[in-house]
Coordinates of C-alpha atoms in Angstrom, one line a residue:
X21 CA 135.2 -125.2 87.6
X22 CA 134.9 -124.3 91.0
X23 CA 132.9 -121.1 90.8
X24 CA 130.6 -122.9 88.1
X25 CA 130.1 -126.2 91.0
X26 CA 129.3 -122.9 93.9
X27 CA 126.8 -121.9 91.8
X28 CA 125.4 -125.6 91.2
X29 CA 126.0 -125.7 87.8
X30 CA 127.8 -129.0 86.0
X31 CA 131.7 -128.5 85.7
X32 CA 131.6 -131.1 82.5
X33 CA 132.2 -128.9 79.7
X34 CA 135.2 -127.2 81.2
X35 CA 136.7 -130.1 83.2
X36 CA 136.3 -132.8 80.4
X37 CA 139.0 -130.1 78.5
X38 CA 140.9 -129.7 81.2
X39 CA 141.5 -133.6 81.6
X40 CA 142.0 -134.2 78.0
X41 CA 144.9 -131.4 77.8
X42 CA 146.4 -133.9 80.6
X43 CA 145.6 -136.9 79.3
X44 CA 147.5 -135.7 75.1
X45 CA 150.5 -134.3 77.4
X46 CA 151.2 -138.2 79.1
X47 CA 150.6 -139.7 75.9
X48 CA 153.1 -137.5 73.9
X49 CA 155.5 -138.3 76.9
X50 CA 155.0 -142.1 76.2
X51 CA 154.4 -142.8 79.9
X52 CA 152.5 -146.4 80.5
X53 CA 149.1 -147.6 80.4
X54 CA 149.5 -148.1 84.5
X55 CA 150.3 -144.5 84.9
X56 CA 147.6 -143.6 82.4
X57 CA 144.9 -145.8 84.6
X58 CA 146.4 -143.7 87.6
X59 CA 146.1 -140.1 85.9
X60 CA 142.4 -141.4 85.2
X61 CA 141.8 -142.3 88.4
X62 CA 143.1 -138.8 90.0
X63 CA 141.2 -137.1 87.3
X64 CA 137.8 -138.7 88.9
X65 CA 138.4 -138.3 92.0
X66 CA 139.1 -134.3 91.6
X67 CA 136.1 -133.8 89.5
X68 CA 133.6 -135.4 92.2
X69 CA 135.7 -133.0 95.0
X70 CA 135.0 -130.1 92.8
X71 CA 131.4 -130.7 91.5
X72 CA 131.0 -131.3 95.1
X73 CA 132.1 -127.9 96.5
X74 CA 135.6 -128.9 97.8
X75 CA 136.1 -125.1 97.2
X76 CA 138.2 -122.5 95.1
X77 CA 141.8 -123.6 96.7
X78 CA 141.7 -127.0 96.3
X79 CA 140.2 -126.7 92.5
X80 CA 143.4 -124.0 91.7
X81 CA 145.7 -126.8 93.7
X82 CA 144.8 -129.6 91.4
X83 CA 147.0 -128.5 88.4
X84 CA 150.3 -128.4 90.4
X85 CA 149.7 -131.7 91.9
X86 CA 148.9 -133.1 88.7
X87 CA 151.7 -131.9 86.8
X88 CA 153.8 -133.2 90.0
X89 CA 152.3 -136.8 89.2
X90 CA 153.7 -136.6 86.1
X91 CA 157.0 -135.7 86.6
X92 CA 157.9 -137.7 89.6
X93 CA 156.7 -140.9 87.0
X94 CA 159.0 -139.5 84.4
X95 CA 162.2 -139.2 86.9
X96 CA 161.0 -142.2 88.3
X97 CA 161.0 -140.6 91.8
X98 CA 158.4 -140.9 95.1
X99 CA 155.3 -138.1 94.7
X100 CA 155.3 -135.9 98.1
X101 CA 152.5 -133.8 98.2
X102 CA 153.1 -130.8 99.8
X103 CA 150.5 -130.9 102.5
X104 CA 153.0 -133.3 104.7
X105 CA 154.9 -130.5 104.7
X106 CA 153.4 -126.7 104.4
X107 CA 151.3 -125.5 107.3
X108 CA 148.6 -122.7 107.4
X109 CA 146.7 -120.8 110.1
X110 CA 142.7 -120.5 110.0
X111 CA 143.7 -116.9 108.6
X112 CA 145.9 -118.3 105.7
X113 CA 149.0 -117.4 106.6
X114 CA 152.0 -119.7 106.3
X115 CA 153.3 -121.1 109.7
X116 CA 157.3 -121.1 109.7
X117 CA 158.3 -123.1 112.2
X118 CA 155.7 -125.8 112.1
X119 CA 155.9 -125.9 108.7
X120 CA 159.7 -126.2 109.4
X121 CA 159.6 -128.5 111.6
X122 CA 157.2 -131.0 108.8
X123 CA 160.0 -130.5 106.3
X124 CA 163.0 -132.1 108.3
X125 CA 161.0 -135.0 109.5
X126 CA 159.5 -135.9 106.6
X127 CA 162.0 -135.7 104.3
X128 CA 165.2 -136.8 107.0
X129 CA 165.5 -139.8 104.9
X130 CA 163.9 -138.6 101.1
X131 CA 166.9 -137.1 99.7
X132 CA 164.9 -136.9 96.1
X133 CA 161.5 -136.4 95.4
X134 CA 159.1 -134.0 93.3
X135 CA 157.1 -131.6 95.4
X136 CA 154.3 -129.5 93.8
X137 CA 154.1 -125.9 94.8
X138 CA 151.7 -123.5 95.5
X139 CA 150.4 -125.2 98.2
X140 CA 149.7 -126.9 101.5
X141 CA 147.5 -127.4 104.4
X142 CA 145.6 -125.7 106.4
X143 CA 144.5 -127.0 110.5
X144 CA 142.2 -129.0 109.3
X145 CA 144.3 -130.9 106.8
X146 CA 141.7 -128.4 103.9
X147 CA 144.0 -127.1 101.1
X148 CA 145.4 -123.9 101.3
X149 CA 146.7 -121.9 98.2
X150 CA 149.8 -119.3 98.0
X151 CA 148.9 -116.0 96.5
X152 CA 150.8 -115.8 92.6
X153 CA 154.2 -117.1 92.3
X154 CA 153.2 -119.7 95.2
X155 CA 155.7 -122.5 93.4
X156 CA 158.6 -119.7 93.9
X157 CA 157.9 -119.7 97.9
X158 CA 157.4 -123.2 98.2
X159 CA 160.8 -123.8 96.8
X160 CA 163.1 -121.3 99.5
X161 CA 160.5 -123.0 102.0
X162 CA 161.9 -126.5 101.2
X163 CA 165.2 -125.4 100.4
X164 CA 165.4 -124.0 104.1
X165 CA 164.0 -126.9 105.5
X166 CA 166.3 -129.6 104.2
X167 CA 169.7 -126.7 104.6
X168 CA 170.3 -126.8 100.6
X169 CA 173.6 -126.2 99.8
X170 CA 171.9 -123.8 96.8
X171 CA 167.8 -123.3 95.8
X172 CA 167.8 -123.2 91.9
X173 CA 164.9 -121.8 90.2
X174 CA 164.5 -122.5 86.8
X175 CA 162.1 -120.3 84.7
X176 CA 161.6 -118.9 81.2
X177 CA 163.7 -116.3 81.5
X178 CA 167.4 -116.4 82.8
X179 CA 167.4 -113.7 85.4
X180 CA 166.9 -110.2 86.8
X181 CA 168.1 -107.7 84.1
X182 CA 168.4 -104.2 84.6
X183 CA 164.6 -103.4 83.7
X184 CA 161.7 -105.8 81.9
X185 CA 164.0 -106.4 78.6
X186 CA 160.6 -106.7 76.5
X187 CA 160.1 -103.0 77.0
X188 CA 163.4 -102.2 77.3
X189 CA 165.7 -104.3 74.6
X190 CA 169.2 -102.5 75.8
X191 CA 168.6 -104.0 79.2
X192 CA 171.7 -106.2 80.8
X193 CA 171.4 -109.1 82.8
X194 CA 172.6 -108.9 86.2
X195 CA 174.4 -111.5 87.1
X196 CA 175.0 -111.0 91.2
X197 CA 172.8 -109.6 93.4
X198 CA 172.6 -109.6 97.3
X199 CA 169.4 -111.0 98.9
X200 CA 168.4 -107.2 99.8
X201 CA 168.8 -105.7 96.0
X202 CA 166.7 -108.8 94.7
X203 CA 164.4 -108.5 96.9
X204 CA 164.3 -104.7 96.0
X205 CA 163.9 -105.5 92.2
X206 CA 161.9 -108.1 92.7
X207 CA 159.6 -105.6 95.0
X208 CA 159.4 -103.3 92.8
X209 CA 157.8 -105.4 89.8
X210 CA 160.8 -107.3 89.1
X211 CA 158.3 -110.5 87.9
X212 CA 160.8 -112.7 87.7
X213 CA 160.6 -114.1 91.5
X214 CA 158.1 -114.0 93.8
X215 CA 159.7 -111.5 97.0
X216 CA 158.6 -113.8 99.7
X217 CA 160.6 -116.5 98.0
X218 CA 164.0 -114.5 99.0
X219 CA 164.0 -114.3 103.0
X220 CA 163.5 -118.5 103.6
X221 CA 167.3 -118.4 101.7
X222 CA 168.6 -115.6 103.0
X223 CA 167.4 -116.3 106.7
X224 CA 169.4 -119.5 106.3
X225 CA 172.6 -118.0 103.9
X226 CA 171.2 -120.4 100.9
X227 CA 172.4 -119.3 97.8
X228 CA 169.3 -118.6 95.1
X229 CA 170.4 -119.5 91.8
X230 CA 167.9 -118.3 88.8
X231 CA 168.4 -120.4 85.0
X232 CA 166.7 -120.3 82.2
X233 CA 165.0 -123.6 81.9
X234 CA 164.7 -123.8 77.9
X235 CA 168.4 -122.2 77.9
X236 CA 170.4 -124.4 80.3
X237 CA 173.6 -123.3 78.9
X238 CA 173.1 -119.1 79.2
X239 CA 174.5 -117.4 82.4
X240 CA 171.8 -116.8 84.9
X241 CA 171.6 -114.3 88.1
X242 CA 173.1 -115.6 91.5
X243 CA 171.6 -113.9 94.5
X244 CA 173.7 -114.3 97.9
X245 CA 175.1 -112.6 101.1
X246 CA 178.2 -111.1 98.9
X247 CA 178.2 -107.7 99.4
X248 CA 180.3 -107.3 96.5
X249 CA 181.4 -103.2 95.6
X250 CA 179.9 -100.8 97.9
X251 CA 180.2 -98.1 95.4
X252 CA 177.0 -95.5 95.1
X253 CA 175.4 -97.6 92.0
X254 CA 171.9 -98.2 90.3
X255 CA 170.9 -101.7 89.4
X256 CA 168.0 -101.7 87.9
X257 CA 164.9 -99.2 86.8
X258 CA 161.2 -101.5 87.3
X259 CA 157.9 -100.4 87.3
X260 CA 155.0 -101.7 88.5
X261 CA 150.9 -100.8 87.7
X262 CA 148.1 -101.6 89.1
X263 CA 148.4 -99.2 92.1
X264 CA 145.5 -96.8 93.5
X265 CA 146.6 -93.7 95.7
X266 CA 145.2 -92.8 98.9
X267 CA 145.6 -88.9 99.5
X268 CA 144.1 -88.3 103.6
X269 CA 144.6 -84.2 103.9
X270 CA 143.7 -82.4 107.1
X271 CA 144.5 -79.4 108.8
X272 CA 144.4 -81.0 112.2
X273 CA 146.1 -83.9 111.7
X274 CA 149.4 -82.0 112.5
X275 CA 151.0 -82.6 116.0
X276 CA 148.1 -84.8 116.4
X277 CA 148.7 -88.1 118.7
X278 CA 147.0 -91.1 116.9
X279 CA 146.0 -89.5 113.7
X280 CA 148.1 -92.1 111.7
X281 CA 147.5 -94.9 113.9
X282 CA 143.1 -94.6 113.9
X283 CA 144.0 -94.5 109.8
X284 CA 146.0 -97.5 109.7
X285 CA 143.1 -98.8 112.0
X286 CA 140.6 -98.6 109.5
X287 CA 143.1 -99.7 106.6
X288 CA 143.4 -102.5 108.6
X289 CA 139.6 -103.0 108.9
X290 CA 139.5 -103.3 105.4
X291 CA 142.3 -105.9 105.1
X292 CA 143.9 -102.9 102.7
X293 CA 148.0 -103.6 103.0
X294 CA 149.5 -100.1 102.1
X295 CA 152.5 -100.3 100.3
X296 CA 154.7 -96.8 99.5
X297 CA 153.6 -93.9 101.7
X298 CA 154.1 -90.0 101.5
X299 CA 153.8 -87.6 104.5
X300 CA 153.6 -84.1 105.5
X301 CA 152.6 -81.5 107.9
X302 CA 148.3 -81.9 106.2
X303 CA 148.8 -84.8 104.0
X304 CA 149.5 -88.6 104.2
X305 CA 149.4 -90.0 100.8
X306 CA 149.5 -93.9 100.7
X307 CA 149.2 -96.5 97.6
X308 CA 147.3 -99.7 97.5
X309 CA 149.0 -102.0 95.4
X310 CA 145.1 -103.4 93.8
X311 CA 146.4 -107.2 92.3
X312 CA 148.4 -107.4 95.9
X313 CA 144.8 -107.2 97.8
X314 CA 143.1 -108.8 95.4
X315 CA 140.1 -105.8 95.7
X316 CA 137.6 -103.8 93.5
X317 CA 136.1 -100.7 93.2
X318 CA 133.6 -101.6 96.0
X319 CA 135.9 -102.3 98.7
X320 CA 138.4 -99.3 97.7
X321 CA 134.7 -96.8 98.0
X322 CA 134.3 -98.3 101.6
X323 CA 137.5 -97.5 102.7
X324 CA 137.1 -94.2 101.5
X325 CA 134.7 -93.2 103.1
X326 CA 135.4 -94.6 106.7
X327 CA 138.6 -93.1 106.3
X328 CA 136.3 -89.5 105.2
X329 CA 135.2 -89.4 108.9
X330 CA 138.5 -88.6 109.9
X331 CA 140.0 -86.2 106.8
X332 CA 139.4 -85.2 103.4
X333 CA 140.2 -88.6 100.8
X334 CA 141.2 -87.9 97.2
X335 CA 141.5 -91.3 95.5
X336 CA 143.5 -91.6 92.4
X337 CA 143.3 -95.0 90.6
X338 CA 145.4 -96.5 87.7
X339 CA 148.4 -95.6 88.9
X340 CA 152.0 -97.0 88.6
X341 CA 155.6 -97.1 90.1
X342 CA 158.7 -96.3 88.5
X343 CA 161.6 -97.4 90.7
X344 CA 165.1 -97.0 90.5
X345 CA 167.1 -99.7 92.5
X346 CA 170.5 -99.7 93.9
X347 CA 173.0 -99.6 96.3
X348 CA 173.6 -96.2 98.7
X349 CA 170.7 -94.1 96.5
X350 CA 171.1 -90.8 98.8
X351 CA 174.7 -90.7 97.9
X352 CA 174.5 -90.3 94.0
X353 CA 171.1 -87.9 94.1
X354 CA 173.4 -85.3 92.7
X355 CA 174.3 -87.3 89.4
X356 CA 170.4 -87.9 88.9
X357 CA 169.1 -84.5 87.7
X358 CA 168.4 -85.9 84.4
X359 CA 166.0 -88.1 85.7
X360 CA 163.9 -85.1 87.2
X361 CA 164.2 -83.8 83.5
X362 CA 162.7 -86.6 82.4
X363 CA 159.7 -86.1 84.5
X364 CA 159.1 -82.2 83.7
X365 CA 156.8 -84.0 81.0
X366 CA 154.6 -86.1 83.1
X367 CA 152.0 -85.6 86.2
X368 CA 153.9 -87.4 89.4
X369 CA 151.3 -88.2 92.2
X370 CA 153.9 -88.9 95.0
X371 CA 157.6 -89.2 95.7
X372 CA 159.5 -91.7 97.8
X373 CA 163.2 -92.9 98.8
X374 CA 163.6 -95.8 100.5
X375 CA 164.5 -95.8 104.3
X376 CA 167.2 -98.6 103.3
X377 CA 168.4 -96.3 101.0
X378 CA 168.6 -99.0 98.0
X379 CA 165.3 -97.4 95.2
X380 CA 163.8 -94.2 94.2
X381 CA 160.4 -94.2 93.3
X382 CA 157.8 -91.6 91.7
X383 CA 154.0 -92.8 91.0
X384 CA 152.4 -91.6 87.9
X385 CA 150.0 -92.3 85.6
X386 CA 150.0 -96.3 84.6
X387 CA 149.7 -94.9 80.4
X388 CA 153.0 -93.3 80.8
X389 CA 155.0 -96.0 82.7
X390 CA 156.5 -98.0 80.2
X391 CA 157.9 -94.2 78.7
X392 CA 159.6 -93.3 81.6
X393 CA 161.0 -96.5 82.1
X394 CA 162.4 -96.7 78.8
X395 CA 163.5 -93.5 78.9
X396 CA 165.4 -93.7 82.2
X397 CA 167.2 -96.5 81.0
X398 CA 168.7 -95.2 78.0
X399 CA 169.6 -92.6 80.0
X400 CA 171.7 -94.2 82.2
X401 CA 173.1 -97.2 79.8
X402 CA 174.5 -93.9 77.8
X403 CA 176.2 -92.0 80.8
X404 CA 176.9 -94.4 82.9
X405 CA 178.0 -98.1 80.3
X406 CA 181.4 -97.7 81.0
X407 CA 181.4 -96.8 84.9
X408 CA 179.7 -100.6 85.6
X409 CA 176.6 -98.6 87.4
X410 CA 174.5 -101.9 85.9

């Protein structure tokens, strides 16, 4: 709707559907003709803001709110819209402490509510949008803010498991994690949390609590400060596509004061965030994760070849990463020679173990990700079942 009202075309077609979808989901619910009349009246108002270029964020807001609206009239519970609460910069980047500060003095006295999430405002009171998985965030935010005893996420699924259990159907649910291995998992294409929704809880020692919403009754994942074992283990084995490599190669760049730092300059230019990265004495190899920095083709060329007045670039796109995650990864290198066996059959771009020593991850080709992953797993569920390392 929005792109259709930038380009000054009518939003009608696709909005009218929209509104209906809303309008069949309150009346299967049974909620009231007063509630109906305010749905209706919601419904107008966002369509003029939209047709009238109230812009891309505030379109992609409207659905959370709305679906907050009818919640809060089914628990029969006060509507705060998250814009009291969330505070952006000018650049779009969430503000901490104000937004901190917003949560314990508007909600001192609300002990129950229904927040949308995604959301919240920017300095000029204009809505600002969360990148994907924006309800996850906005969830630790408020859990933080009002010093939740525990933040529960409910979802479709009931947890981390020890890799994506629709590619992999041997895969075991993990029922305790620390913040830093589910944040690792998570990381590393995890998909069942958003990352950034694990440091507001584990700043403040909140307890994250995923369920399976449709499955109340199954056993979920708990991620807290217990350190649990410290035994050498593997958790999990994730992948994650959608990355393009970066290869910079020059003879001069070794011993070379500033070399990385005039890079980083111009990946910075291009508001490229790099992600894993791969050095030696003529070679820095770097990935991009693509969806992350929402890019194309265009934008990738362009760094390429401001970065080509300083080295040789290679760029190698379609790439993904296959990670293994743990607990103390240097100390059980020895018992994973079977993984390098695994890879004598595919091309691996770049290699990299984590300075926090918790994954292991090789980059290859996106086609053969899912393989390896499987693969891996089965290897490790075989050798290593009745040690615990899952």
């Amino acid at each position: 709707c929005s792109a259709a009202a930038e380009r000054g075309e009518s939003i009608a077609p696709t909005f009218d559907w929209i509104s209906e979808r809303f309008r069949k989901i309150v009346a299967n619910l049974g909620l009231d003709s007063n509630f109906r009349s305010d749905l209706d009246q919601a419904l107008g108002e966002i369509r003029d803001r939209i047709q009238n270029r109230a812009g891309a964020d505030y379109a992609a807001s409207r659905g959370e709110f709305l679906s907050g609206m009818i919640l809060a009239c089914l628990l029969d519970r006060p509507l705060i819209d998250p814009i009291e609460l969330i505070r952006f910069d000018s650049n779009g980047r969430l503000l901490p402490e104000e937004t901190q500060n917003c949560i314990s003095e508007r909600l001192r006295e609300e002990r129950c509510g229904v927040i949308p999430g995604f959301y919240g405002a920017g300095p000029d009171g204009e809505i600002v949008t969360f990148s994907r998985g924006g309800s996850d965030i906005t969830g630790a935010i408020i859990a933080r803010g009002v010093a939740a005893e525990v933040y529960e996420n409910w979802t479709d699924v009931p947890g981390f498991f020890s890799s994506d259990p629709k590619a992999v159907p041997s895969a075991r649910l993990l029922r305790r994690l620390h913040y830093r291995e589910a944040q690792e998992i998570a990381s590393a294409g995890g998909g069942i949390l958003h990352p950034r929704s694990i440091s507001p809880v584990r700043k403040a020692g909140i307890p994250l609590f995923l369920k399976c919403a449709s499955h109340p009754d199954w056993q979920g994942t708990l991620i807290s400060s217990a350190e649990g074992d410290d035994t050498p283990q593997l958790k999990a084995i994730s992948q994650r596509s959608g990355l393009t490599l970066i290869a910079m190669e020059s003879m001069e760049m070794w011993h070379q004061v500033g070399f990385l730092a005039d890079a980083f300059q111009i990946f910075r230019a291009h508001g490229f965030s790099v992600d894993l990265i791969s050095t030696s004495e003529s070679n820095v190899t770097v990935s991009i994760d693509v969806a992350a920095n929402v890019t194309d083709q265009s934008a990738i060329s362009a760094l390429a070849a401001e970065l080509g007045q300083l080295c040789r670039v290679d760029v190698i796109e379609d790439c993904a990463a296959v990670t293994l995650v743990g607990r103390r990864i240097r100390a059980i290198l020895h018992e994973l020679s079977s993984v390098m066996e695994v890879f004598e059959e595919y091309k691996v771009h770049l290699v990299t173990q984590a300075a926090n020593d918790l994954n292991f991850t090789f980059v290859v080709d996106s086609e053969h990700a899912y393989r390896i992953v499987q693969r891996l797993h089965g290897l490790f569920v075989n050798r290593f079942q009745e040690g615990g390392v899952f």
